[in-house]
């Protein structure tokens, strides 16, 4: 698929998921690319990138970074993330001038991978872990692949207001997910995460100002709730950081799954990561999990819990929360969610 078509498909997703500003910018960029404008020159080196690496979101993130760095005050007037209130419909011509003016910085931004670390996805993870607890009766050893800044490894340190008067997780947490669930809720039970570890080939450090800027730049600029969530999660991470190792999924899992660990449920979690893996890496990850599954026992179970997109048709995706459990290798659909998590509808 050509870049303009991919940009338009992503624009549709953004619109459906509540970001008219990102949608307008991507539509504008698609048109400018087709018309041979400054966007065409900017994007030409990225035209053959795999579609899973989502050049459109790298472009949106690069523009947002310039705004956050105060390098595009004219465009900032349209960005709610920095207090802008100017109309969405007038944003593209301004952004186009920024593309002309700041092509080099934008190209540098486009060379970075998408690094959204979305804490809303913890609504799916928390419920999935409750399922694991109910099934196994064991405390959790949590391993996250593609953990970015490791914010979702803090899953049990956020507050989930799942029903009137029912707050799961850590009720005093500054990260509050309000009414994140629908459908048939997982059984409530105390959740015990006894260890947590994550990997990412390009990990971000919540303690670093530069990395916090990177994380913020990938939040869609008109989704102010998500900014607040990220800011609060960074605060939780600052108090109790979880290091994320600089490793690809295959190397991390080869080490972590080498031996069964008795007395805990080993849960390998990944959200919106599969599309960023090379084919070899995906195959290797599946193989390592299946092999660990062969070694799993009822006292040392291995579970794969994921929130990943599935294409329904054209550019329409749904996000599935799935669980595979070993011994046995039974795979089941637990819930459907949105790309950034809530609402998570349990089936
Ligand atoms: C869209 S982000 C999602 C981050 C996080 N899972 C979340 O849901 O907030 C995709 C992540 O996958 C990571 N990634 C890319 N290739 C990877 C690999 N081979 N192994 C593990 N993670 C990888 C990227 O660096 C990035 O942090």
mmCIF file of C-alpha atoms and ligand atoms in Angstrom:
data_model
loop_
_atom_site.group_PDB
_atom_site.id
_atom_site.type_symbol
_atom_site.label_atom_id
_atom_site.label_comp_id
_atom_site.label_asym_id
_atom_site.label_seq_id
_atom_site.Cartn_x
_atom_site.Cartn_y
_atom_site.Cartn_z
ATOM 1 C CA UNK A 1 0.000 0.000 0.000
ATOM 2 C CA UNK A 2 1.315 3.477 -0.873
ATOM 3 C CA UNK A 3 2.223 5.887 1.926
ATOM 4 C CA UNK A 4 -0.700 8.256 1.248
ATOM 5 C CA UNK A 5 -3.140 5.326 1.473
ATOM 6 C CA UNK A 6 -1.523 4.182 4.706
ATOM 7 C CA UNK A 7 -1.690 7.710 6.113
ATOM 8 C CA UNK A 8 -5.401 7.915 5.221
ATOM 9 C CA UNK A 9 -6.096 4.497 6.770
ATOM 10 C CA UNK A 10 -4.384 5.616 9.977
ATOM 11 C CA UNK A 11 -6.295 8.923 9.850
ATOM 12 C CA UNK A 12 -9.534 6.907 9.861
ATOM 13 C CA UNK A 13 -8.302 4.959 12.888
ATOM 14 C CA UNK A 14 -7.427 8.201 14.668
ATOM 15 C CA UNK A 15 -10.852 9.639 13.953
ATOM 16 C CA UNK A 16 -12.580 6.495 15.189
ATOM 17 C CA UNK A 17 -10.421 6.564 18.312
ATOM 18 C CA UNK A 18 -11.063 10.190 19.225
ATOM 19 C CA UNK A 19 -8.205 12.165 17.704
ATOM 20 C CA UNK A 20 -9.590 14.504 15.035
ATOM 21 C CA UNK A 21 -6.387 16.570 15.126
ATOM 22 C CA UNK A 22 -4.092 13.626 14.274
ATOM 23 C CA UNK A 23 -6.615 12.548 11.615
ATOM 24 C CA UNK A 24 -6.593 16.017 10.023
ATOM 25 C CA UNK A 25 -2.787 16.183 10.010
ATOM 26 C CA UNK A 26 -2.436 12.739 8.422
ATOM 27 C CA UNK A 27 -5.114 13.522 5.800
ATOM 28 C CA UNK A 28 -3.336 16.761 4.988
ATOM 29 C CA UNK A 29 0.019 15.008 4.748
ATOM 30 C CA UNK A 30 -1.424 12.299 2.462
ATOM 31 C CA UNK A 31 -2.778 14.933 0.081
ATOM 32 C CA UNK A 32 0.485 16.868 0.102
ATOM 33 C CA UNK A 33 2.479 13.689 -0.578
ATOM 34 C CA UNK A 34 0.281 12.907 -3.602
ATOM 35 C CA UNK A 35 0.566 16.488 -4.858
ATOM 36 C CA UNK A 36 4.396 16.330 -4.692
ATOM 37 C CA UNK A 37 4.584 18.949 -1.917
ATOM 38 C CA UNK A 38 7.173 19.178 0.896
ATOM 39 C CA UNK A 39 5.722 16.078 2.563
ATOM 40 C CA UNK A 40 6.535 14.044 -0.534
ATOM 41 C CA UNK A 41 10.215 14.940 -0.272
ATOM 42 C CA UNK A 42 10.217 14.343 3.495
ATOM 43 C CA UNK A 43 8.603 10.902 3.254
ATOM 44 C CA UNK A 44 10.367 9.593 0.134
ATOM 45 C CA UNK A 45 13.154 7.792 2.122
ATOM 46 C CA UNK A 46 10.484 6.022 4.208
ATOM 47 C CA UNK A 47 8.166 4.938 1.386
ATOM 48 C CA UNK A 48 9.359 1.311 1.465
ATOM 49 C CA UNK A 49 9.250 0.913 5.272
ATOM 50 C CA UNK A 50 7.167 -2.045 6.487
ATOM 51 C CA UNK A 51 3.582 -0.948 7.108
ATOM 52 C CA UNK A 52 3.763 -2.319 10.676
ATOM 53 C CA UNK A 53 6.358 0.333 11.548
ATOM 54 C CA UNK A 54 3.581 2.921 10.998
ATOM 55 C CA UNK A 55 5.306 5.861 9.268
ATOM 56 C CA UNK A 56 2.141 7.925 9.792
ATOM 57 C CA UNK A 57 2.443 7.726 13.582
ATOM 58 C CA UNK A 58 6.169 8.425 13.356
ATOM 59 C CA UNK A 59 5.304 11.563 11.340
ATOM 60 C CA UNK A 60 2.618 12.627 13.847
ATOM 61 C CA UNK A 61 5.044 11.973 16.722
ATOM 62 C CA UNK A 62 7.818 13.976 15.014
ATOM 63 C CA UNK A 63 5.507 16.982 14.514
ATOM 64 C CA UNK A 64 4.283 16.753 18.094
ATOM 65 C CA UNK A 65 7.867 16.628 19.364
ATOM 66 C CA UNK A 66 8.617 19.931 17.592
ATOM 67 C CA UNK A 67 5.570 21.473 19.266
ATOM 68 C CA UNK A 68 6.571 20.151 22.692
ATOM 69 C CA UNK A 69 10.109 21.460 22.162
ATOM 70 C CA UNK A 70 8.639 24.914 21.448
ATOM 71 C CA UNK A 71 10.079 24.862 17.927
ATOM 72 C CA UNK A 72 6.724 25.348 16.208
ATOM 73 C CA UNK A 73 4.793 28.053 18.097
ATOM 74 C CA UNK A 74 2.422 28.617 15.157
ATOM 75 C CA UNK A 75 1.385 24.954 15.126
ATOM 76 C CA UNK A 76 1.263 24.843 18.942
ATOM 77 C CA UNK A 77 -1.835 27.070 18.789
ATOM 78 C CA UNK A 78 -3.690 24.007 17.420
ATOM 79 C CA UNK A 79 -2.280 21.502 19.937
ATOM 80 C CA UNK A 80 -4.367 20.962 23.090
ATOM 81 C CA UNK A 81 -1.361 19.174 24.640
ATOM 82 C CA UNK A 82 0.268 22.596 25.063
ATOM 83 C CA UNK A 83 -2.936 24.532 25.647
ATOM 84 C CA UNK A 84 -3.742 25.273 21.976
ATOM 85 C CA UNK A 85 -7.394 25.877 21.095
ATOM 86 C CA UNK A 86 -7.215 26.983 17.429
ATOM 87 C CA UNK A 87 -9.519 25.037 15.060
ATOM 88 C CA UNK A 88 -8.532 21.577 13.877
ATOM 89 C CA UNK A 89 -9.651 22.398 10.319
ATOM 90 C CA UNK A 90 -6.997 25.114 10.089
ATOM 91 C CA UNK A 91 -4.131 22.996 11.442
ATOM 92 C CA UNK A 92 -2.866 21.367 8.247
ATOM 93 C CA UNK A 93 -1.738 24.495 6.313
ATOM 94 C CA UNK A 94 0.213 25.543 9.421
ATOM 95 C CA UNK A 95 1.725 22.058 9.780
ATOM 96 C CA UNK A 96 2.711 22.127 6.107
ATOM 97 C CA UNK A 97 4.732 25.290 6.728
ATOM 98 C CA UNK A 98 6.432 23.511 9.646
ATOM 99 C CA UNK A 99 7.317 20.637 7.291
ATOM 100 C CA UNK A 100 8.960 23.137 4.923
ATOM 101 C CA UNK A 101 10.784 24.889 7.742
ATOM 102 C CA UNK A 102 11.890 21.908 9.858
ATOM 103 C CA UNK A 103 12.371 19.053 7.371
ATOM 104 C CA UNK A 104 15.626 17.896 8.966
ATOM 105 C CA UNK A 105 14.238 17.581 12.496
ATOM 106 C CA UNK A 106 11.153 15.824 11.148
ATOM 107 C CA UNK A 107 13.281 13.348 9.195
ATOM 108 C CA UNK A 108 15.196 12.597 12.410
ATOM 109 C CA UNK A 109 11.866 12.008 14.158
ATOM 110 C CA UNK A 110 10.713 9.713 11.366
ATOM 111 C CA UNK A 111 13.797 7.563 11.878
ATOM 112 C CA UNK A 112 12.722 6.794 15.473
ATOM 113 C CA UNK A 113 10.459 3.815 16.192
ATOM 114 C CA UNK A 114 6.967 4.441 17.555
ATOM 115 C CA UNK A 115 7.333 4.445 21.332
ATOM 116 C CA UNK A 116 3.864 4.818 22.734
ATOM 117 C CA UNK A 117 3.753 3.424 26.261
ATOM 118 C CA UNK A 118 0.030 3.418 26.894
ATOM 119 C CA UNK A 119 -1.003 2.838 30.485
ATOM 120 C CA UNK A 120 -4.668 2.428 29.500
ATOM 121 C CA UNK A 121 -3.642 -1.022 28.240
ATOM 122 C CA UNK A 122 -3.109 -1.995 31.870
ATOM 123 C CA UNK A 123 -6.921 -2.233 32.102
ATOM 124 C CA UNK A 124 -6.655 -5.307 29.850
ATOM 125 C CA UNK A 125 -3.539 -6.610 31.582
ATOM 126 C CA UNK A 126 -5.023 -6.284 35.083
ATOM 127 C CA UNK A 127 -8.166 -8.189 34.131
ATOM 128 C CA UNK A 128 -6.075 -10.805 32.302
ATOM 129 C CA UNK A 129 -3.945 -11.300 35.407
ATOM 130 C CA UNK A 130 -7.109 -11.788 37.491
ATOM 131 C CA UNK A 131 -8.076 -14.585 35.090
ATOM 132 C CA UNK A 132 -4.624 -16.130 35.514
ATOM 133 C CA UNK A 133 -4.906 -15.906 39.298
ATOM 134 C CA UNK A 134 -8.357 -17.517 39.260
ATOM 135 C CA UNK A 135 -7.113 -20.343 37.013
ATOM 136 C CA UNK A 136 -3.798 -21.121 38.646
ATOM 137 C CA UNK A 137 -4.148 -19.927 42.249
ATOM 138 C CA UNK A 138 -0.508 -18.865 41.977
ATOM 139 C CA UNK A 139 1.250 -15.517 42.353
ATOM 140 C CA UNK A 140 2.397 -13.873 39.133
ATOM 141 C CA UNK A 141 5.863 -13.649 37.638
ATOM 142 C CA UNK A 142 5.312 -10.944 35.021
ATOM 143 C CA UNK A 143 7.508 -10.688 31.916
ATOM 144 C CA UNK A 144 6.798 -7.980 29.352
ATOM 145 C CA UNK A 145 8.102 -8.007 25.817
ATOM 146 C CA UNK A 146 8.273 -4.585 24.097
ATOM 147 C CA UNK A 147 7.854 -2.858 27.452
ATOM 148 C CA UNK A 148 9.028 0.596 26.238
ATOM 149 C CA UNK A 149 9.392 2.563 29.514
ATOM 150 C CA UNK A 150 7.972 -0.311 31.583
ATOM 151 C CA UNK A 151 4.877 1.594 32.672
ATOM 152 C CA UNK A 152 2.504 -1.348 32.247
ATOM 153 C CA UNK A 153 4.788 -3.468 34.435
ATOM 154 C CA UNK A 154 3.377 -1.290 37.234
ATOM 155 C CA UNK A 155 -0.084 -2.715 36.489
ATOM 156 C CA UNK A 156 -0.966 -3.493 40.117
ATOM 157 C CA UNK A 157 0.036 0.010 41.232
ATOM 158 C CA UNK A 158 -2.773 1.763 39.382
ATOM 159 C CA UNK A 159 -6.393 2.242 40.510
ATOM 160 C CA UNK A 160 -9.225 0.643 38.513
ATOM 161 C CA UNK A 161 -12.676 2.019 39.319
ATOM 162 C CA UNK A 162 -14.475 -0.983 37.850
ATOM 163 C CA UNK A 163 -17.901 -0.429 39.449
ATOM 164 C CA UNK A 164 -19.645 1.914 41.829
ATOM 165 C CA UNK A 165 -17.622 1.709 45.041
ATOM 166 C CA UNK A 166 -15.258 -0.997 43.690
ATOM 167 C CA UNK A 167 -11.671 0.142 43.163
ATOM 168 C CA UNK A 168 -9.176 -2.575 42.291
ATOM 169 C CA UNK A 169 -5.403 -2.291 42.240
ATOM 170 C CA UNK A 170 -3.925 0.441 44.409
ATOM 171 C CA UNK A 171 -6.846 2.735 45.308
ATOM 172 C CA UNK A 172 -4.601 5.683 46.264
ATOM 173 C CA UNK A 173 -2.687 5.605 42.957
ATOM 174 C CA UNK A 174 -2.555 8.849 40.948
ATOM 175 C CA UNK A 175 -3.255 6.708 37.850
ATOM 176 C CA UNK A 176 -7.019 6.133 37.874
ATOM 177 C CA UNK A 177 -8.802 4.240 35.137
ATOM 178 C CA UNK A 178 -12.494 5.060 35.447
ATOM 179 C CA UNK A 179 -15.074 2.480 34.293
ATOM 180 C CA UNK A 180 -12.453 0.674 32.201
ATOM 181 C CA UNK A 181 -14.431 -2.587 31.881
ATOM 182 C CA UNK A 182 -17.641 -3.791 30.317
ATOM 183 C CA UNK A 183 -19.244 -7.199 29.862
ATOM 184 C CA UNK A 184 -18.591 -10.118 32.194
ATOM 185 C CA UNK A 185 -15.937 -8.949 34.638
ATOM 186 C CA UNK A 186 -13.119 -11.247 35.753
ATOM 187 C CA UNK A 187 -13.546 -12.542 39.308
ATOM 188 C CA UNK A 188 -11.995 -10.137 41.795
ATOM 189 C CA UNK A 189 -9.201 -11.625 43.872
ATOM 190 C CA UNK A 190 -6.078 -10.197 45.453
ATOM 191 C CA UNK A 191 -3.453 -9.975 42.752
ATOM 192 C CA UNK A 192 0.100 -10.757 43.750
ATOM 193 C CA UNK A 193 2.890 -9.859 41.345
ATOM 194 C CA UNK A 194 6.007 -11.350 42.926
ATOM 195 C CA UNK A 195 8.450 -10.295 40.225
ATOM 196 C CA UNK A 196 8.381 -8.153 37.118
ATOM 197 C CA UNK A 197 10.832 -7.676 34.269
ATOM 198 C CA UNK A 198 10.681 -6.264 30.783
ATOM 199 C CA UNK A 199 12.680 -5.927 27.596
ATOM 200 C CA UNK A 200 12.730 -3.586 24.650
ATOM 201 C CA UNK A 201 15.411 -3.016 21.989
ATOM 202 C CA UNK A 202 14.917 0.738 22.531
ATOM 203 C CA UNK A 203 13.873 1.100 26.172
ATOM 204 C CA UNK A 204 12.920 4.485 27.546
ATOM 205 C CA UNK A 205 13.797 5.670 31.030
ATOM 206 C CA UNK A 206 10.933 7.384 32.889
ATOM 207 C CA UNK A 207 13.606 9.208 34.913
ATOM 208 C CA UNK A 208 15.113 10.888 31.838
ATOM 209 C CA UNK A 209 13.685 14.177 30.606
ATOM 210 C CA UNK A 210 14.569 13.341 26.992
ATOM 211 C CA UNK A 211 12.798 9.990 27.214
ATOM 212 C CA UNK A 212 9.752 11.549 28.839
ATOM 213 C CA UNK A 213 9.601 13.951 25.889
ATOM 214 C CA UNK A 214 9.753 10.998 23.478
ATOM 215 C CA UNK A 215 6.952 9.189 25.321
ATOM 216 C CA UNK A 216 4.793 12.309 25.380
ATOM 217 C CA UNK A 217 5.314 13.026 21.680
ATOM 218 C CA UNK A 218 3.557 9.761 20.710
ATOM 219 C CA UNK A 219 0.393 10.577 22.650
ATOM 220 C CA UNK A 220 -2.145 12.026 20.206
ATOM 221 C CA UNK A 221 -2.039 15.719 20.953
ATOM 222 C CA UNK A 222 -5.764 16.268 21.446
ATOM 223 C CA UNK A 223 -6.197 13.390 23.928
ATOM 224 C CA UNK A 224 -5.655 15.318 27.103
ATOM 225 C CA UNK A 225 -6.827 12.456 29.368
ATOM 226 C CA UNK A 226 -4.035 10.275 28.045
ATOM 227 C CA UNK A 227 -1.491 12.989 28.863
ATOM 228 C CA UNK A 228 -2.691 13.103 32.395
ATOM 229 C CA UNK A 229 -2.537 9.314 32.627
ATOM 230 C CA UNK A 230 1.011 9.280 31.275
ATOM 231 C CA UNK A 231 2.156 12.084 33.584
ATOM 232 C CA UNK A 232 0.737 10.251 36.594
ATOM 233 C CA UNK A 233 2.218 6.920 35.539
ATOM 234 C CA UNK A 234 5.641 8.573 35.212
ATOM 235 C CA UNK A 235 5.192 9.772 38.775
ATOM 236 C CA UNK A 236 4.455 6.191 39.940
ATOM 237 C CA UNK A 237 7.456 4.927 37.973
ATOM 238 C CA UNK A 238 9.736 7.580 39.468
ATOM 239 C CA UNK A 239 8.882 6.336 42.967
ATOM 240 C CA UNK A 240 9.185 2.622 42.113
ATOM 241 C CA UNK A 241 11.041 2.194 38.826
ATOM 242 C CA UNK A 242 11.091 -1.120 36.979
ATOM 243 C CA UNK A 243 14.156 -1.413 34.762
ATOM 244 C CA UNK A 244 13.566 -2.498 31.162
ATOM 245 C CA UNK A 245 16.470 -4.385 29.629
ATOM 246 C CA UNK A 246 17.768 -3.373 26.236
ATOM 247 C CA UNK A 247 17.053 -6.692 24.513
ATOM 248 C CA UNK A 248 14.846 -7.970 21.714
ATOM 249 C CA UNK A 249 12.013 -10.349 22.623
ATOM 250 C CA UNK A 250 13.888 -13.458 21.430
ATOM 251 C CA UNK A 251 16.996 -12.974 23.604
ATOM 252 C CA UNK A 252 14.938 -11.988 26.642
ATOM 253 C CA UNK A 253 12.548 -14.927 26.403
ATOM 254 C CA UNK A 254 15.326 -17.422 25.628
ATOM 255 C CA UNK A 255 16.846 -16.543 29.004
ATOM 256 C CA UNK A 256 13.697 -16.005 31.081
ATOM 257 C CA UNK A 257 11.883 -19.116 29.858
ATOM 258 C CA UNK A 258 14.905 -21.464 29.887
ATOM 259 C CA UNK A 259 13.738 -23.275 33.039
ATOM 260 C CA UNK A 260 10.284 -23.765 34.552
ATOM 261 C CA UNK A 261 9.847 -21.662 37.722
ATOM 262 C CA UNK A 262 7.765 -23.559 40.301
ATOM 263 C CA UNK A 263 5.318 -21.832 42.623
ATOM 264 C CA UNK A 264 4.512 -18.939 40.272
ATOM 265 C CA UNK A 265 2.480 -18.397 37.111
ATOM 266 C CA UNK A 266 4.927 -17.072 34.508
ATOM 267 C CA UNK A 267 2.986 -14.594 32.379
ATOM 268 C CA UNK A 268 4.499 -13.237 29.166
ATOM 269 C CA UNK A 269 2.580 -10.064 28.268
ATOM 270 C CA UNK A 270 2.784 -7.990 25.121
ATOM 271 C CA UNK A 271 0.611 -5.158 23.832
ATOM 272 C CA UNK A 272 0.766 -3.630 20.359
ATOM 273 C CA UNK A 273 4.210 -5.116 19.790
ATOM 274 C CA UNK A 274 3.782 -7.932 17.243
ATOM 275 C CA UNK A 275 3.534 -5.597 14.247
ATOM 276 C CA UNK A 276 6.912 -4.067 15.155
ATOM 277 C CA UNK A 277 8.739 -7.428 15.207
ATOM 278 C CA UNK A 278 10.552 -8.826 12.193
ATOM 279 C CA UNK A 279 9.154 -12.101 10.846
ATOM 280 C CA UNK A 280 12.159 -13.995 12.287
ATOM 281 C CA UNK A 281 11.634 -12.414 15.671
ATOM 282 C CA UNK A 282 7.931 -13.308 15.685
ATOM 283 C CA UNK A 283 8.635 -16.917 14.743
ATOM 284 C CA UNK A 284 11.341 -17.184 17.386
ATOM 285 C CA UNK A 285 9.096 -15.719 20.069
ATOM 286 C CA UNK A 286 6.313 -18.205 19.227
ATOM 287 C CA UNK A 287 8.828 -21.062 19.232
ATOM 288 C CA UNK A 288 10.313 -20.104 22.605
ATOM 289 C CA UNK A 289 6.865 -19.853 24.166
ATOM 290 C CA UNK A 290 5.760 -23.197 22.711
ATOM 291 C CA UNK A 291 8.951 -24.868 23.997
ATOM 292 C CA UNK A 292 8.509 -23.333 27.450
ATOM 293 C CA UNK A 293 4.924 -24.575 27.251
ATOM 294 C CA UNK A 294 6.186 -28.125 26.747
ATOM 295 C CA UNK A 295 8.194 -27.833 29.960
ATOM 296 C CA UNK A 296 5.356 -26.191 31.931
ATOM 297 C CA UNK A 297 3.646 -28.065 34.778
ATOM 298 C CA UNK A 298 0.551 -27.248 36.869
ATOM 299 C CA UNK A 299 2.927 -25.918 39.555
ATOM 300 C CA UNK A 300 5.016 -23.989 37.024
ATOM 301 C CA UNK A 301 2.543 -22.832 34.372
ATOM 302 C CA UNK A 302 3.417 -20.509 31.503
ATOM 303 C CA UNK A 303 0.844 -18.106 30.076
ATOM 304 C CA UNK A 304 0.893 -15.734 27.147
ATOM 305 C CA UNK A 305 -1.359 -12.739 27.584
ATOM 306 C CA UNK A 306 -1.641 -10.212 24.793
ATOM 307 C CA UNK A 307 -3.472 -7.174 23.515
ATOM 308 C CA UNK A 308 -2.860 -7.031 19.786
ATOM 309 C CA UNK A 309 -4.724 -5.743 16.738
ATOM 310 C CA UNK A 310 -6.522 -8.011 14.303
ATOM 311 C CA UNK A 311 -7.553 -6.692 10.908
ATOM 312 C CA UNK A 312 -11.280 -7.012 10.311
ATOM 313 C CA UNK A 313 -11.417 -5.454 6.839
ATOM 314 C CA UNK A 314 -9.394 -2.848 4.967
ATOM 315 C CA UNK A 315 -8.092 -0.404 7.539
ATOM 316 C CA UNK A 316 -10.456 -1.519 10.301
ATOM 317 C CA UNK A 317 -8.907 -3.316 13.246
ATOM 318 C CA UNK A 318 -10.145 -4.709 16.504
ATOM 319 C CA UNK A 319 -7.899 -5.239 19.504
ATOM 320 C CA UNK A 320 -8.100 -8.639 21.132
ATOM 321 C CA UNK A 321 -7.094 -9.655 24.637
ATOM 322 C CA UNK A 322 -6.031 -13.290 24.356
ATOM 323 C CA UNK A 323 -4.660 -15.844 26.779
ATOM 324 C CA UNK A 324 -2.789 -19.044 25.994
ATOM 325 C CA UNK A 325 -2.149 -21.351 28.898
ATOM 326 C CA UNK A 326 0.391 -24.172 29.296
ATOM 327 C CA UNK A 327 0.377 -27.046 30.081
ATOM 328 C CA UNK A 328 -2.087 -27.767 27.331
ATOM 329 C CA UNK A 329 -1.656 -24.700 25.126
ATOM 330 C CA UNK A 330 -5.338 -23.737 25.227
ATOM 331 C CA UNK A 331 -5.833 -20.333 23.611
ATOM 332 C CA UNK A 332 -8.886 -18.227 24.276
ATOM 333 C CA UNK A 333 -10.290 -14.802 23.684
ATOM 334 C CA UNK A 334 -10.773 -12.973 26.969
ATOM 335 C CA UNK A 335 -11.900 -9.548 25.796
ATOM 336 C CA UNK A 336 -12.034 -6.937 23.072
ATOM 337 C CA UNK A 337 -10.569 -3.529 23.741
ATOM 338 C CA UNK A 338 -9.678 -0.332 21.967
ATOM 339 C CA UNK A 339 -6.156 0.358 20.771
ATOM 340 C CA UNK A 340 -5.296 2.353 23.872
ATOM 341 C CA UNK A 341 -7.155 0.009 26.240
ATOM 342 C CA UNK A 342 -10.504 1.072 27.719
ATOM 343 C CA UNK A 343 -13.197 0.149 27.388
ATOM 344 C CA UNK A 344 -12.207 -3.483 27.701
ATOM 345 C CA UNK A 345 -15.228 -5.697 27.053
ATOM 346 C CA UNK A 346 -14.856 -9.119 28.642
ATOM 347 C CA UNK A 347 -16.484 -12.043 26.871
HETATM 348 C C1 LIG B 1 3.815 0.723 20.159
HETATM 349 S S1 LIG B 1 5.066 0.363 21.297
HETATM 350 C C2 LIG B 1 4.116 -0.445 22.574
HETATM 351 C C3 LIG B 1 4.771 -0.357 23.902
HETATM 352 C C4 LIG B 1 4.042 -1.047 25.050
HETATM 353 N N1 LIG B 1 3.941 -2.457 24.809
HETATM 354 C C5 LIG B 1 2.660 -0.477 25.274
HETATM 355 O O1 LIG B 1 1.674 -1.150 24.955
HETATM 356 O O2 LIG B 1 2.553 0.631 25.783
HETATM 357 C C6 LIG B 1 5.925 -0.989 20.542
HETATM 358 C C7 LIG B 1 7.183 -1.366 21.274
HETATM 359 O O3 LIG B 1 7.734 -2.559 20.693
HETATM 360 C C8 LIG B 1 9.133 -2.456 20.805
HETATM 361 N N2 LIG B 1 9.825 -3.446 19.937
HETATM 362 C C9 LIG B 1 10.201 -3.307 18.653
HETATM 363 N N3 LIG B 1 10.887 -4.416 18.247
HETATM 364 C C10 LIG B 1 10.964 -5.256 19.300
HETATM 365 C C11 LIG B 1 11.565 -6.525 19.536
HETATM 366 N N4 LIG B 1 12.253 -7.178 18.578
HETATM 367 N N5 LIG B 1 11.454 -7.089 20.756
HETATM 368 C C12 LIG B 1 10.774 -6.460 21.745
HETATM 369 N N6 LIG B 1 10.186 -5.242 21.569
HETATM 370 C C13 LIG B 1 10.275 -4.640 20.380
HETATM 371 C C14 LIG B 1 9.369 -1.003 20.436
HETATM 372 O O4 LIG B 1 10.669 -0.565 20.804
HETATM 373 C C15 LIG B 1 8.254 -0.313 21.217
HETATM 374 O O5 LIG B 1 8.643 0.033 22.514
#
